[in-house]
PDB file of C-alpha atoms and ligand atoms in Angstrom:
ATOM      1  CA  UNK A   1     117.383  94.327 127.643  1.00  0.00           C
ATOM      2  CA  UNK A   2     115.411  97.257 126.695  1.00  0.00           C
ATOM      3  CA  UNK A   3     111.406  96.822 126.742  1.00  0.00           C
ATOM      4  CA  UNK A   4     110.829  99.844 124.565  1.00  0.00           C
ATOM      5  CA  UNK A   5     112.545 102.343 122.699  1.00  0.00           C
ATOM      6  CA  UNK A   6     111.277 105.927 121.544  1.00  0.00           C
ATOM      7  CA  UNK A   7     112.867 108.199 119.162  1.00  0.00           C
ATOM      8  CA  UNK A   8     111.770 111.733 118.074  1.00  0.00           C
ATOM      9  CA  UNK A   9     112.240 112.778 114.359  1.00  0.00           C
ATOM     10  CA  UNK A  10     115.445 114.656 115.236  1.00  0.00           C
ATOM     11  CA  UNK A  11     116.947 111.498 116.231  1.00  0.00           C
ATOM     12  CA  UNK A  12     117.277 111.528 119.938  1.00  0.00           C
ATOM     13  CA  UNK A  13     116.654 108.768 121.841  1.00  0.00           C
ATOM     14  CA  UNK A  14     114.075 109.535 124.536  1.00  0.00           C
ATOM     15  CA  UNK A  15     112.960 108.144 127.972  1.00  0.00           C
ATOM     16  CA  UNK A  16     109.901 105.813 126.845  1.00  0.00           C
ATOM     17  CA  UNK A  17     108.273 106.640 130.357  1.00  0.00           C
ATOM     18  CA  UNK A  18     108.700 110.334 130.198  1.00  0.00           C
ATOM     19  CA  UNK A  19     105.787 112.198 128.807  1.00  0.00           C
ATOM     20  CA  UNK A  20     105.981 113.034 125.441  1.00  0.00           C
ATOM     21  CA  UNK A  21     102.544 114.502 124.165  1.00  0.00           C
ATOM     22  CA  UNK A  22     100.821 117.642 125.204  1.00  0.00           C
ATOM     23  CA  UNK A  23      97.481 117.457 125.987  1.00  0.00           C
ATOM     24  CA  UNK A  24      96.147 119.039 123.434  1.00  0.00           C
ATOM     25  CA  UNK A  25      97.806 117.251 120.460  1.00  0.00           C
ATOM     26  CA  UNK A  26      94.920 116.795 117.784  1.00  0.00           C
ATOM     27  CA  UNK A  27      95.973 113.204 117.152  1.00  0.00           C
ATOM     28  CA  UNK A  28      94.959 112.109 121.023  1.00  0.00           C
ATOM     29  CA  UNK A  29      91.805 114.652 120.954  1.00  0.00           C
ATOM     30  CA  UNK A  30      91.055 113.157 117.602  1.00  0.00           C
ATOM     31  CA  UNK A  31      92.884 110.258 115.849  1.00  0.00           C
ATOM     32  CA  UNK A  32      93.922 112.760 113.302  1.00  0.00           C
ATOM     33  CA  UNK A  33      97.013 111.925 112.005  1.00  0.00           C
ATOM     34  CA  UNK A  34      98.611 108.511 110.378  1.00  0.00           C
ATOM     35  CA  UNK A  35     100.704 105.462 111.171  1.00  0.00           C
ATOM     36  CA  UNK A  36     103.023 102.736 110.198  1.00  0.00           C
ATOM     37  CA  UNK A  37     103.668  99.227 111.915  1.00  0.00           C
ATOM     38  CA  UNK A  38     107.105  97.783 110.935  1.00  0.00           C
ATOM     39  CA  UNK A  39     108.228  94.573 111.821  1.00  0.00           C
ATOM     40  CA  UNK A  40     112.149  95.261 113.371  1.00  0.00           C
ATOM     41  CA  UNK A  41     113.742  92.026 112.731  1.00  0.00           C
ATOM     42  CA  UNK A  42     117.801  91.730 113.349  1.00  0.00           C
ATOM     43  CA  UNK A  43     117.860  95.400 114.530  1.00  0.00           C
ATOM     44  CA  UNK A  44     116.454  96.201 110.967  1.00  0.00           C
ATOM     45  CA  UNK A  45     113.068  97.545 109.860  1.00  0.00           C
ATOM     46  CA  UNK A  46     111.493  94.938 107.322  1.00  0.00           C
ATOM     47  CA  UNK A  47     110.261  96.357 103.888  1.00  0.00           C
ATOM     48  CA  UNK A  48     111.258 100.010 105.589  1.00  0.00           C
ATOM     49  CA  UNK A  49     110.641 102.041 101.926  1.00  0.00           C
ATOM     50  CA  UNK A  50     107.512 100.470 101.289  1.00  0.00           C
ATOM     51  CA  UNK A  51     106.683 101.785 104.846  1.00  0.00           C
ATOM     52  CA  UNK A  52     108.106 105.348 103.838  1.00  0.00           C
ATOM     53  CA  UNK A  53     106.105 105.465 100.817  1.00  0.00           C
ATOM     54  CA  UNK A  54     102.752 104.531 102.475  1.00  0.00           C
ATOM     55  CA  UNK A  55     103.432 107.019 105.250  1.00  0.00           C
ATOM     56  CA  UNK A  56     103.701 109.839 102.640  1.00  0.00           C
ATOM     57  CA  UNK A  57     100.499 108.673 100.796  1.00  0.00           C
ATOM     58  CA  UNK A  58      98.320 108.278 103.990  1.00  0.00           C
ATOM     59  CA  UNK A  59      99.611 111.822 104.974  1.00  0.00           C
ATOM     60  CA  UNK A  60      98.845 113.444 101.649  1.00  0.00           C
ATOM     61  CA  UNK A  61      95.221 111.766 102.162  1.00  0.00           C
ATOM     62  CA  UNK A  62      94.874 113.364 105.155  1.00  0.00           C
ATOM     63  CA  UNK A  63      96.330 116.858 103.855  1.00  0.00           C
ATOM     64  CA  UNK A  64      99.325 116.748 106.567  1.00  0.00           C
ATOM     65  CA  UNK A  65     102.125 118.649 105.410  1.00  0.00           C
ATOM     66  CA  UNK A  66     104.736 116.351 103.456  1.00  0.00           C
ATOM     67  CA  UNK A  67     106.877 114.166 105.684  1.00  0.00           C
ATOM     68  CA  UNK A  68     110.411 114.397 105.323  1.00  0.00           C
ATOM     69  CA  UNK A  69     111.504 110.897 104.619  1.00  0.00           C
ATOM     70  CA  UNK A  70     115.065 111.164 105.011  1.00  0.00           C
ATOM     71  CA  UNK A  71     114.249 112.216 108.629  1.00  0.00           C
ATOM     72  CA  UNK A  72     111.974 109.739 109.045  1.00  0.00           C
ATOM     73  CA  UNK A  73     114.484 106.832 107.692  1.00  0.00           C
ATOM     74  CA  UNK A  74     116.955 108.022 110.305  1.00  0.00           C
ATOM     75  CA  UNK A  75     115.000 108.187 113.260  1.00  0.00           C
ATOM     76  CA  UNK A  76     113.704 104.542 111.885  1.00  0.00           C
ATOM     77  CA  UNK A  77     116.916 103.246 111.839  1.00  0.00           C
ATOM     78  CA  UNK A  78     118.120 104.513 115.064  1.00  0.00           C
ATOM     79  CA  UNK A  79     115.062 103.221 116.768  1.00  0.00           C
ATOM     80  CA  UNK A  80     115.579  99.612 115.288  1.00  0.00           C
ATOM     81  CA  UNK A  81     119.395  99.687 115.940  1.00  0.00           C
ATOM     82  CA  UNK A  82     119.123 100.524 119.592  1.00  0.00           C
ATOM     83  CA  UNK A  83     116.333  98.031 119.783  1.00  0.00           C
ATOM     84  CA  UNK A  84     118.711  95.456 118.941  1.00  0.00           C
ATOM     85  CA  UNK A  85     119.299  92.050 117.354  1.00  0.00           C
ATOM     86  CA  UNK A  86     118.096  89.690 119.752  1.00  0.00           C
ATOM     87  CA  UNK A  87     114.373  89.653 119.272  1.00  0.00           C
ATOM     88  CA  UNK A  88     111.839  90.805 117.126  1.00  0.00           C
ATOM     89  CA  UNK A  89     110.223  94.270 117.837  1.00  0.00           C
ATOM     90  CA  UNK A  90     106.952  96.109 116.730  1.00  0.00           C
ATOM     91  CA  UNK A  91     108.032  99.783 115.294  1.00  0.00           C
ATOM     92  CA  UNK A  92     105.498 102.194 115.388  1.00  0.00           C
ATOM     93  CA  UNK A  93     105.847 105.701 113.387  1.00  0.00           C
ATOM     94  CA  UNK A  94     103.356 108.275 114.646  1.00  0.00           C
ATOM     95  CA  UNK A  95     102.814 111.237 112.472  1.00  0.00           C
ATOM     96  CA  UNK A  96      99.911 113.703 113.915  1.00  0.00           C
ATOM     97  CA  UNK A  97      98.564 116.907 112.830  1.00  0.00           C
ATOM     98  CA  UNK A  98     100.201 118.361 116.081  1.00  0.00           C
ATOM     99  CA  UNK A  99      98.755 120.430 118.601  1.00  0.00           C
ATOM    100  CA  UNK A 100      95.292 122.022 118.548  1.00  0.00           C
ATOM    101  CA  UNK A 101      95.768 125.601 117.181  1.00  0.00           C
ATOM    102  CA  UNK A 102      99.293 125.382 116.133  1.00  0.00           C
ATOM    103  CA  UNK A 103      98.686 125.527 112.464  1.00  0.00           C
ATOM    104  CA  UNK A 104      97.234 129.263 113.183  1.00  0.00           C
ATOM    105  CA  UNK A 105      98.206 130.612 116.324  1.00  0.00           C
ATOM    106  CA  UNK A 106     100.856 128.592 118.177  1.00  0.00           C
ATOM    107  CA  UNK A 107     103.860 127.495 115.899  1.00  0.00           C
ATOM    108  CA  UNK A 108     105.455 124.468 117.986  1.00  0.00           C
ATOM    109  CA  UNK A 109     108.611 123.848 116.499  1.00  0.00           C
ATOM    110  CA  UNK A 110     111.095 121.633 118.135  1.00  0.00           C
ATOM    111  CA  UNK A 111     112.435 117.698 118.029  1.00  0.00           C
ATOM    112  CA  UNK A 112     109.039 116.614 117.950  1.00  0.00           C
ATOM    113  CA  UNK A 113     108.226 118.125 114.719  1.00  0.00           C
ATOM    114  CA  UNK A 114     108.093 116.966 111.095  1.00  0.00           C
ATOM    115  CA  UNK A 115     106.880 120.114 109.692  1.00  0.00           C
ATOM    116  CA  UNK A 116     106.533 122.639 112.688  1.00  0.00           C
ATOM    117  CA  UNK A 117     103.281 121.860 113.768  1.00  0.00           C
ATOM    118  CA  UNK A 118     103.318 118.278 113.641  1.00  0.00           C
ATOM    119  CA  UNK A 119     103.817 115.660 115.964  1.00  0.00           C
ATOM    120  CA  UNK A 120     106.195 112.872 114.832  1.00  0.00           C
ATOM    121  CA  UNK A 121     107.820 109.811 116.674  1.00  0.00           C
ATOM    122  CA  UNK A 122     109.023 106.028 116.615  1.00  0.00           C
ATOM    123  CA  UNK A 123     108.231 103.698 119.339  1.00  0.00           C
ATOM    124  CA  UNK A 124     109.239 100.288 119.414  1.00  0.00           C
ATOM    125  CA  UNK A 125     107.934  97.431 121.850  1.00  0.00           C
ATOM    126  CA  UNK A 126     108.007  93.537 121.894  1.00  0.00           C
ATOM    127  CA  UNK A 127     105.910  91.703 119.468  1.00  0.00           C
ATOM    128  CA  UNK A 128     102.599  90.686 121.278  1.00  0.00           C
ATOM    129  CA  UNK A 129     102.355  86.989 122.747  1.00  0.00           C
ATOM    130  CA  UNK A 130      99.597  86.075 120.450  1.00  0.00           C
ATOM    131  CA  UNK A 131     101.950  86.521 117.114  1.00  0.00           C
ATOM    132  CA  UNK A 132     103.641  83.582 117.498  1.00  0.00           C
ATOM    133  CA  UNK A 133     100.973  81.167 118.686  1.00  0.00           C
ATOM    134  CA  UNK A 134      99.077  82.903 115.289  1.00  0.00           C
ATOM    135  CA  UNK A 135     102.047  82.187 113.102  1.00  0.00           C
ATOM    136  CA  UNK A 136     102.383  78.564 114.137  1.00  0.00           C
ATOM    137  CA  UNK A 137      98.591  77.164 114.669  1.00  0.00           C
ATOM    138  CA  UNK A 138      96.797  79.575 112.658  1.00  0.00           C
ATOM    139  CA  UNK A 139      93.792  81.764 113.633  1.00  0.00           C
ATOM    140  CA  UNK A 140      90.208  81.606 114.265  1.00  0.00           C
ATOM    141  CA  UNK A 141      88.294  84.219 112.465  1.00  0.00           C
ATOM    142  CA  UNK A 142      84.643  85.677 112.083  1.00  0.00           C
ATOM    143  CA  UNK A 143      83.032  87.336 109.216  1.00  0.00           C
ATOM    144  CA  UNK A 144      81.406  90.702 110.387  1.00  0.00           C
ATOM    145  CA  UNK A 145      79.707  93.236 107.956  1.00  0.00           C
ATOM    146  CA  UNK A 146      81.183  96.684 107.509  1.00  0.00           C
ATOM    147  CA  UNK A 147      78.269  98.358 106.862  1.00  0.00           C
ATOM    148  CA  UNK A 148      80.163  99.853 103.239  1.00  0.00           C
ATOM    149  CA  UNK A 149      79.961  99.262  99.695  1.00  0.00           C
ATOM    150  CA  UNK A 150      83.185  98.234  97.473  1.00  0.00           C
ATOM    151  CA  UNK A 151      82.102 101.763  95.469  1.00  0.00           C
ATOM    152  CA  UNK A 152      82.335 103.877  98.783  1.00  0.00           C
ATOM    153  CA  UNK A 153      86.176 104.331  98.315  1.00  0.00           C
ATOM    154  CA  UNK A 154      85.725 105.918  94.845  1.00  0.00           C
ATOM    155  CA  UNK A 155      82.961 107.937  96.135  1.00  0.00           C
ATOM    156  CA  UNK A 156      83.644 109.314  99.282  1.00  0.00           C
ATOM    157  CA  UNK A 157      87.317 110.356  99.436  1.00  0.00           C
ATOM    158  CA  UNK A 158      86.722 111.827 102.841  1.00  0.00           C
ATOM    159  CA  UNK A 159      86.352 108.682 104.347  1.00  0.00           C
ATOM    160  CA  UNK A 160      90.194 108.078 103.990  1.00  0.00           C
ATOM    161  CA  UNK A 161      89.592 104.115 103.545  1.00  0.00           C
ATOM    162  CA  UNK A 162      92.839 103.375 101.844  1.00  0.00           C
ATOM    163  CA  UNK A 163      94.759 105.174 104.479  1.00  0.00           C
ATOM    164  CA  UNK A 164      96.384 104.191 107.483  1.00  0.00           C
ATOM    165  CA  UNK A 165      94.871 106.961 109.974  1.00  0.00           C
ATOM    166  CA  UNK A 166      95.154 106.952 113.437  1.00  0.00           C
ATOM    167  CA  UNK A 167      91.521 106.439 114.130  1.00  0.00           C
ATOM    168  CA  UNK A 168      91.357 102.607 114.411  1.00  0.00           C
ATOM    169  CA  UNK A 169      88.985 102.452 117.629  1.00  0.00           C
ATOM    170  CA  UNK A 170      86.117 100.518 115.436  1.00  0.00           C
ATOM    171  CA  UNK A 171      89.138  98.031 113.989  1.00  0.00           C
ATOM    172  CA  UNK A 172      89.775  97.136 117.535  1.00  0.00           C
ATOM    173  CA  UNK A 173      86.224  97.188 118.761  1.00  0.00           C
ATOM    174  CA  UNK A 174      85.746  94.542 116.119  1.00  0.00           C
ATOM    175  CA  UNK A 175      88.622  92.627 117.385  1.00  0.00           C
ATOM    176  CA  UNK A 176      87.084  92.705 121.115  1.00  0.00           C
ATOM    177  CA  UNK A 177      83.641  91.813 119.706  1.00  0.00           C
ATOM    178  CA  UNK A 178      85.231  88.883 117.751  1.00  0.00           C
ATOM    179  CA  UNK A 179      87.182  87.960 121.134  1.00  0.00           C
ATOM    180  CA  UNK A 180      83.827  87.660 122.807  1.00  0.00           C
ATOM    181  CA  UNK A 181      82.690  84.756 120.347  1.00  0.00           C
ATOM    182  CA  UNK A 182      86.133  83.206 120.963  1.00  0.00           C
ATOM    183  CA  UNK A 183      87.104  84.147 117.740  1.00  0.00           C
ATOM    184  CA  UNK A 184      90.759  85.493 117.402  1.00  0.00           C
ATOM    185  CA  UNK A 185      90.451  87.674 114.146  1.00  0.00           C
ATOM    186  CA  UNK A 186      87.948  89.189 111.797  1.00  0.00           C
ATOM    187  CA  UNK A 187      87.514  89.392 108.171  1.00  0.00           C
ATOM    188  CA  UNK A 188      85.366  92.711 107.298  1.00  0.00           C
ATOM    189  CA  UNK A 189      82.719  92.277 104.282  1.00  0.00           C
ATOM    190  CA  UNK A 190      80.990  94.939 102.314  1.00  0.00           C
ATOM    191  CA  UNK A 191      77.109  95.368 101.497  1.00  0.00           C
ATOM    192  CA  UNK A 192      77.644  93.216  98.529  1.00  0.00           C
ATOM    193  CA  UNK A 193      79.179  90.373 100.679  1.00  0.00           C
ATOM    194  CA  UNK A 194      82.519  90.899  99.125  1.00  0.00           C
ATOM    195  CA  UNK A 195      85.513  90.537 101.245  1.00  0.00           C
ATOM    196  CA  UNK A 196      87.357  93.650 102.400  1.00  0.00           C
ATOM    197  CA  UNK A 197      89.896  93.265 104.769  1.00  0.00           C
ATOM    198  CA  UNK A 198      90.978  92.179 108.250  1.00  0.00           C
ATOM    199  CA  UNK A 199      90.654  95.279 111.220  1.00  0.00           C
ATOM    200  CA  UNK A 200      94.855  95.163 110.813  1.00  0.00           C
ATOM    201  CA  UNK A 201      95.197  92.997 107.903  1.00  0.00           C
ATOM    202  CA  UNK A 202      95.125  91.842 104.343  1.00  0.00           C
ATOM    203  CA  UNK A 203      93.094  89.095 103.044  1.00  0.00           C
ATOM    204  CA  UNK A 204      94.528  86.406 100.473  1.00  0.00           C
ATOM    205  CA  UNK A 205      92.896  83.480  99.284  1.00  0.00           C
ATOM    206  CA  UNK A 206      94.677  80.678  97.258  1.00  0.00           C
ATOM    207  CA  UNK A 207      93.197  78.152  95.260  1.00  0.00           C
ATOM    208  CA  UNK A 208      95.565  75.739  93.612  1.00  0.00           C
ATOM    209  CA  UNK A 209      98.635  78.019  92.496  1.00  0.00           C
ATOM    210  CA  UNK A 210      96.545  81.202  92.216  1.00  0.00           C
ATOM    211  CA  UNK A 211      96.537  83.998  95.123  1.00  0.00           C
ATOM    212  CA  UNK A 212      93.855  86.586  95.270  1.00  0.00           C
ATOM    213  CA  UNK A 213      93.385  89.350  97.256  1.00  0.00           C
ATOM    214  CA  UNK A 214      90.697  92.382  97.256  1.00  0.00           C
ATOM    215  CA  UNK A 215      91.903  95.450  94.991  1.00  0.00           C
ATOM    216  CA  UNK A 216      92.323  98.814  96.701  1.00  0.00           C
ATOM    217  CA  UNK A 217      89.654 100.540  95.241  1.00  0.00           C
ATOM    218  CA  UNK A 218      87.285  98.518  96.992  1.00  0.00           C
ATOM    219  CA  UNK A 219      88.087 100.820 100.276  1.00  0.00           C
ATOM    220  CA  UNK A 220      91.121  98.370 101.921  1.00  0.00           C
ATOM    221  CA  UNK A 221      94.332  99.377 102.947  1.00  0.00           C
ATOM    222  CA  UNK A 222      97.091  98.441 100.352  1.00  0.00           C
ATOM    223  CA  UNK A 223      99.091  95.769 102.417  1.00  0.00           C
ATOM    224  CA  UNK A 224     102.751  95.751 102.636  1.00  0.00           C
ATOM    225  CA  UNK A 225     102.824  91.764 103.560  1.00  0.00           C
ATOM    226  CA  UNK A 226     100.595  91.304 100.697  1.00  0.00           C
ATOM    227  CA  UNK A 227     102.819  93.149  98.221  1.00  0.00           C
ATOM    228  CA  UNK A 228     105.860  91.171  99.688  1.00  0.00           C
ATOM    229  CA  UNK A 229     104.104  87.842  99.104  1.00  0.00           C
ATOM    230  CA  UNK A 230     103.122  88.653  95.518  1.00  0.00           C
ATOM    231  CA  UNK A 231     106.259  89.781  94.340  1.00  0.00           C
ATOM    232  CA  UNK A 232     108.101  86.369  95.855  1.00  0.00           C
ATOM    233  CA  UNK A 233     105.155  84.123  94.543  1.00  0.00           C
ATOM    234  CA  UNK A 234     104.778  85.481  90.973  1.00  0.00           C
ATOM    235  CA  UNK A 235     108.701  84.795  90.860  1.00  0.00           C
ATOM    236  CA  UNK A 236     108.044  81.215  92.251  1.00  0.00           C
ATOM    237  CA  UNK A 237     105.576  80.830  89.384  1.00  0.00           C
ATOM    238  CA  UNK A 238     102.118  82.014  91.287  1.00  0.00           C
ATOM    239  CA  UNK A 239      99.423  83.423  89.552  1.00  0.00           C
ATOM    240  CA  UNK A 240      98.675  86.567  91.791  1.00  0.00           C
ATOM    241  CA  UNK A 241      95.530  88.766  91.194  1.00  0.00           C
ATOM    242  CA  UNK A 242      94.195  91.666  92.713  1.00  0.00           C
ATOM    243  CA  UNK A 243      90.337  90.745  92.043  1.00  0.00           C
ATOM    244  CA  UNK A 244      87.144  91.144  94.077  1.00  0.00           C
ATOM    245  CA  UNK A 245      85.651  88.032  95.730  1.00  0.00           C
ATOM    246  CA  UNK A 246      82.742  87.286  97.883  1.00  0.00           C
ATOM    247  CA  UNK A 247      82.433  86.101 101.307  1.00  0.00           C
ATOM    248  CA  UNK A 248      81.244  82.289  99.715  1.00  0.00           C
ATOM    249  CA  UNK A 249      84.708  82.384  97.950  1.00  0.00           C
ATOM    250  CA  UNK A 250      86.444  82.099 101.219  1.00  0.00           C
ATOM    251  CA  UNK A 251      84.650  78.634 102.000  1.00  0.00           C
ATOM    252  CA  UNK A 252      85.577  77.053  98.871  1.00  0.00           C
ATOM    253  CA  UNK A 253      89.397  78.527  98.532  1.00  0.00           C
ATOM    254  CA  UNK A 254      92.227  75.816  99.409  1.00  0.00           C
ATOM    255  CA  UNK A 255      93.215  78.389 102.409  1.00  0.00           C
ATOM    256  CA  UNK A 256      92.528  81.682 103.370  1.00  0.00           C
ATOM    257  CA  UNK A 257      95.322  83.798 105.141  1.00  0.00           C
ATOM    258  CA  UNK A 258      95.811  87.108 106.738  1.00  0.00           C
ATOM    259  CA  UNK A 259      98.802  89.118 106.015  1.00  0.00           C
ATOM    260  CA  UNK A 260     100.313  91.910 108.251  1.00  0.00           C
ATOM    261  CA  UNK A 261     103.516  93.407 108.932  1.00  0.00           C
ATOM    262  CA  UNK A 262     104.071  91.972 112.604  1.00  0.00           C
ATOM    263  CA  UNK A 263     102.370  88.488 112.418  1.00  0.00           C
ATOM    264  CA  UNK A 264     103.181  88.057 108.870  1.00  0.00           C
ATOM    265  CA  UNK A 265     101.349  84.782 107.519  1.00  0.00           C
ATOM    266  CA  UNK A 266      98.404  84.000 109.949  1.00  0.00           C
ATOM    267  CA  UNK A 267      96.517  80.859 108.130  1.00  0.00           C
ATOM    268  CA  UNK A 268      92.779  80.659 109.058  1.00  0.00           C
ATOM    269  CA  UNK A 269      92.020  77.708 110.527  1.00  0.00           C
ATOM    270  CA  UNK A 270      88.684  77.791 111.298  1.00  0.00           C
ATOM    271  CA  UNK A 271      85.983  80.452 109.370  1.00  0.00           C
ATOM    272  CA  UNK A 272      82.772  81.402 111.192  1.00  0.00           C
ATOM    273  CA  UNK A 273      83.087  77.814 113.220  1.00  0.00           C
ATOM    274  CA  UNK A 274      83.703  75.811 110.170  1.00  0.00           C
ATOM    275  CA  UNK A 275      87.217  74.345 110.659  1.00  0.00           C
ATOM    276  CA  UNK A 276      89.899  74.576 107.697  1.00  0.00           C
ATOM    277  CA  UNK A 277      92.551  72.363 107.039  1.00  0.00           C
ATOM    278  CA  UNK A 278      96.302  72.912 105.906  1.00  0.00           C
ATOM    279  CA  UNK A 279      97.148  73.082 102.743  1.00  0.00           C
ATOM    280  CA  UNK A 280     100.477  71.145 101.259  1.00  0.00           C
ATOM    281  CA  UNK A 281     101.514  74.633 100.155  1.00  0.00           C
ATOM    282  CA  UNK A 282     101.162  76.323 103.540  1.00  0.00           C
ATOM    283  CA  UNK A 283     104.804  76.200 104.469  1.00  0.00           C
ATOM    284  CA  UNK A 284     105.698  77.358 101.029  1.00  0.00           C
ATOM    285  CA  UNK A 285     103.302  80.599 101.654  1.00  0.00           C
ATOM    286  CA  UNK A 286     104.907  81.342 104.690  1.00  0.00           C
ATOM    287  CA  UNK A 287     108.379  81.069 103.204  1.00  0.00           C
ATOM    288  CA  UNK A 288     107.577  83.183 100.251  1.00  0.00           C
ATOM    289  CA  UNK A 289     106.601  86.133 102.620  1.00  0.00           C
ATOM    290  CA  UNK A 290     109.299  86.061 104.698  1.00  0.00           C
ATOM    291  CA  UNK A 291     111.504  86.315 101.567  1.00  0.00           C
ATOM    292  CA  UNK A 292     109.293  89.044 100.421  1.00  0.00           C
ATOM    293  CA  UNK A 293     109.938  91.522 103.535  1.00  0.00           C
ATOM    294  CA  UNK A 294     113.719  90.883 103.454  1.00  0.00           C
ATOM    295  CA  UNK A 295     113.963  91.755  99.979  1.00  0.00           C
ATOM    296  CA  UNK A 296     115.594  95.055  99.173  1.00  0.00           C
ATOM    297  CA  UNK A 297     112.623  97.670  98.564  1.00  0.00           C
ATOM    298  CA  UNK A 298     112.652 100.921  96.842  1.00  0.00           C
ATOM    299  CA  UNK A 299     109.651 103.585  96.995  1.00  0.00           C
ATOM    300  CA  UNK A 300     109.292 103.369  93.412  1.00  0.00           C
ATOM    301  CA  UNK A 301     107.800  99.450  94.185  1.00  0.00           C
ATOM    302  CA  UNK A 302     105.037 100.866  95.550  1.00  0.00           C
TER     303      UNK A 302
HETATM  304  N1  PLP B   1      94.355  96.343 106.702  1.00  0.00           N
HETATM  305  C1  PLP B   1      94.965  96.971 107.732  1.00  0.00           C
HETATM  306  C2  PLP B   1      93.420  97.741 108.050  1.00  0.00           C
HETATM  307  C3  PLP B   1      95.355  97.309 108.451  1.00  0.00           C
HETATM  308  O1  PLP B   1      95.858  97.819 109.759  1.00  0.00           O
HETATM  309  C4  PLP B   1      96.721  96.303 107.993  1.00  0.00           C
HETATM  310  C5  PLP B   1      97.886  96.402 108.746  1.00  0.00           C
HETATM  311  O2  PLP B   1      98.057  96.757 110.120  1.00  0.00           O
HETATM  312  C6  PLP B   1      97.004  96.009 106.960  1.00  0.00           C
HETATM  313  C7  PLP B   1      95.783  95.843 106.041  1.00  0.00           C
HETATM  314  C8  PLP B   1      97.992  95.086 106.379  1.00  0.00           C
HETATM  315  O3  PLP B   1      99.007  95.393 106.018  1.00  0.00           O
HETATM  316  P1  PLP B   1     100.350  95.658 106.233  1.00  0.00           P
HETATM  317  O4  PLP B   1     100.888  94.135 105.542  1.00  0.00           O
HETATM  318  O5  PLP B   1     101.478  96.377 105.182  1.00  0.00           O
HETATM  319  O6  PLP B   1     101.102  95.643 107.590  1.00  0.00           O
END
C-alpha cells in the first residue's frame, strides 16, 4: 500500500521521494501560491467541483494565471485512483507562482507547469491520527484574538483574507500555541469579539433546528464542508444562516462545530476550559455532513 502519491499537472505519477521543487520556487520562498485540501474517500475526491471552483477563485485573488481546471480535475482523479479505495486520504493541490524570475526572464515550461511559469502538483498522504479522535470524541478549543476587525476584508483586499493561500505559518503557530495550553484547536475572534474561523476550519453553531456560520465578508474562508452541511440540512428542514455572532454566542449555543474537508465535523467538547455536552442532534449533523460531501456538486454551486 502506497503511503504517498504525487502527480504533476500533466498527469504523470511521480516518485514522492524524489525532489520536485526548485530552490527558488516562490511558493517556498514566500508562500506565494494557493492550495486546496480534499478528502479522498473510496478512491474519489469529495466535493471536487467545489474545491476546483475555490482554487480558481483563490488564484484570481492572487493574480495567478487562470488554472486549467480540466487538467487539475484529471490530475486529481489520477492521484485519488492511485491512492486506492482501502482508506481515506488527504489530497492537496498546490499551485505556486513558480520560479523566481520565470515570468520575466526565465520560462520554465514542462510537466510541472499550469501556465508556463506556475508550479502545480497533487499530493496525497494518509489522514492524520488526530482526525479519527476528533470525529469520534470531539475537540477541546480555545478562543484566540486574530487582531483584525470584521471590516478589514472589504477594506483591504490585498490581505487575501478569503483566499486559501499557502501562507499558513500564523495558523500553524496558533495551533502550536493551543497545544501548549492542552487544547486541540482554536477559534479566532475579531477585535469586536465576533467569531471568525479556526486556523483550518469553519465555525458553525447550532441552536435548536438552526445552524449559523459567520459570513465570508467578515474575512473568513468560505468553507466547502460548511457549504455541504447547509445544503443537506436545509433539505432536512433546518434553518441555515450566514450571520455574524459573538464569542458569547459560542457559550449559549446548543453545540459548536469546527468543519473542514478532512476532519469533516468535529464537535467542540470544551471551550476555553468549559465543558460542552453533546446535543441529541449531534449524530444527525455528522450524517448531514457526510451526505453533503458525497453529493454531486457542480461549479455553479460555489
Ligand atoms: N477556514 C480555514 C482558514 C481553513 O484553512 C479551512 C480548511 O482548511 C476551512 C476554513 C474549512 O474549509 P473546508 O471545509 O473547505 O476544508
